[in-house]
Amino acid sequence: DIIAHDQMKNHIINFINGKKFERRINNDANTKSNVANKAGIDLNSYIKIEQVQLKTSSGDYFIADEVYFKKNAAGQYEVVINEIKISDATPFTKRQNQFLNDLRNGNTNFELRNEKFNGENDLPIIPQGTQFNVKAMIKTAGDGTVQGTPTFTKFNPLTNTWN
């Protein structure tokens, strides 16, 4: 039917525009400093990787759009996650919500599904199964358009709010 066809077409267009917005934010030189400011963490020594699969307590994996990481003196990986949405009204996926529930429940350690390269000369490799300790969760949301001005908010698991 025509209505179902139009809804499917709009869904596909929204998905494509969301990916275009994500790519624009990923490539924006100001994103790292905006994420750092909102997280309240100096990210100068952190390296960015994209599309990172992390295991939730349910055993499922979700894909984080951007992960800024550094290995601390104790050999642990400290990370700040930035989830990118074309609009503040764009809902989180089921698995992203599982991740947020884990944060609400006090879980900040998540297992890396696949080995990742650091994105800068592709060395060193972060091994599969590495535990990432989440220090902050940021959401970058646009105004619903690919070229929209992004806003950055930080998740507060204690109050279940974004500020």
PDB file of C-alpha atoms in Angstrom, residues 13-22 84-90 140-149:
ATOM      1  CA  ILE A  13      15.983   8.524   4.022  1.00  0.00           C
ATOM      2  CA  ASN A  14      16.170   9.235   7.779  1.00  0.00           C
ATOM      3  CA  PHE A  15      18.689   6.397   8.235  1.00  0.00           C
ATOM      4  CA  ILE A  16      20.883   7.689   5.389  1.00  0.00           C
ATOM      5  CA  ASN A  17      20.742  11.262   6.704  1.00  0.00           C
ATOM      6  CA  GLY A  18      21.601  10.013  10.205  1.00  0.00           C
ATOM      7  CA  LYS A  19      24.694   8.257   8.842  1.00  0.00           C
ATOM      8  CA  LYS A  20      25.690  11.403   6.911  1.00  0.00           C
ATOM      9  CA  PHE A  21      25.319  13.475  10.106  1.00  0.00           C
ATOM     10  CA  GLU A  22      27.376  10.915  12.044  1.00  0.00           C
ATOM     11  CA  ILE A  84      25.734  10.541  17.651  1.00  0.00           C
ATOM     12  CA  LYS A  85      22.071  11.133  16.738  1.00  0.00           C
ATOM     13  CA  ILE A  86      20.753  13.345  13.928  1.00  0.00           C
ATOM     14  CA  SER A  87      18.085  14.663  16.310  1.00  0.00           C
ATOM     15  CA  ASP A  88      17.528  14.723  20.042  1.00  0.00           C
ATOM     16  CA  ALA A  89      14.234  12.949  19.261  1.00  0.00           C
ATOM     17  CA  THR A  90      16.042  10.014  17.618  1.00  0.00           C
ATOM     18  CA  THR A 140      25.814  14.528  20.251  1.00  0.00           C
ATOM     19  CA  ALA A 141      22.470  15.447  18.705  1.00  0.00           C
ATOM     20  CA  GLY A 142      21.666  17.563  15.672  1.00  0.00           C
ATOM     21  CA  ASP A 143      18.519  19.438  14.731  1.00  0.00           C
ATOM     22  CA  GLY A 144      17.255  16.748  12.375  1.00  0.00           C
ATOM     23  CA  THR A 145      19.275  17.902   9.361  1.00  0.00           C
ATOM     24  CA  VAL A 146      22.637  16.692   8.083  1.00  0.00           C
ATOM     25  CA  GLN A 147      24.172  20.181   8.426  1.00  0.00           C
ATOM     26  CA  GLY A 148      22.493  20.971  11.754  1.00  0.00           C
ATOM     27  CA  THR A 149      24.406  22.466  14.659  1.00  0.00           C
TER      28      THR A 149
END
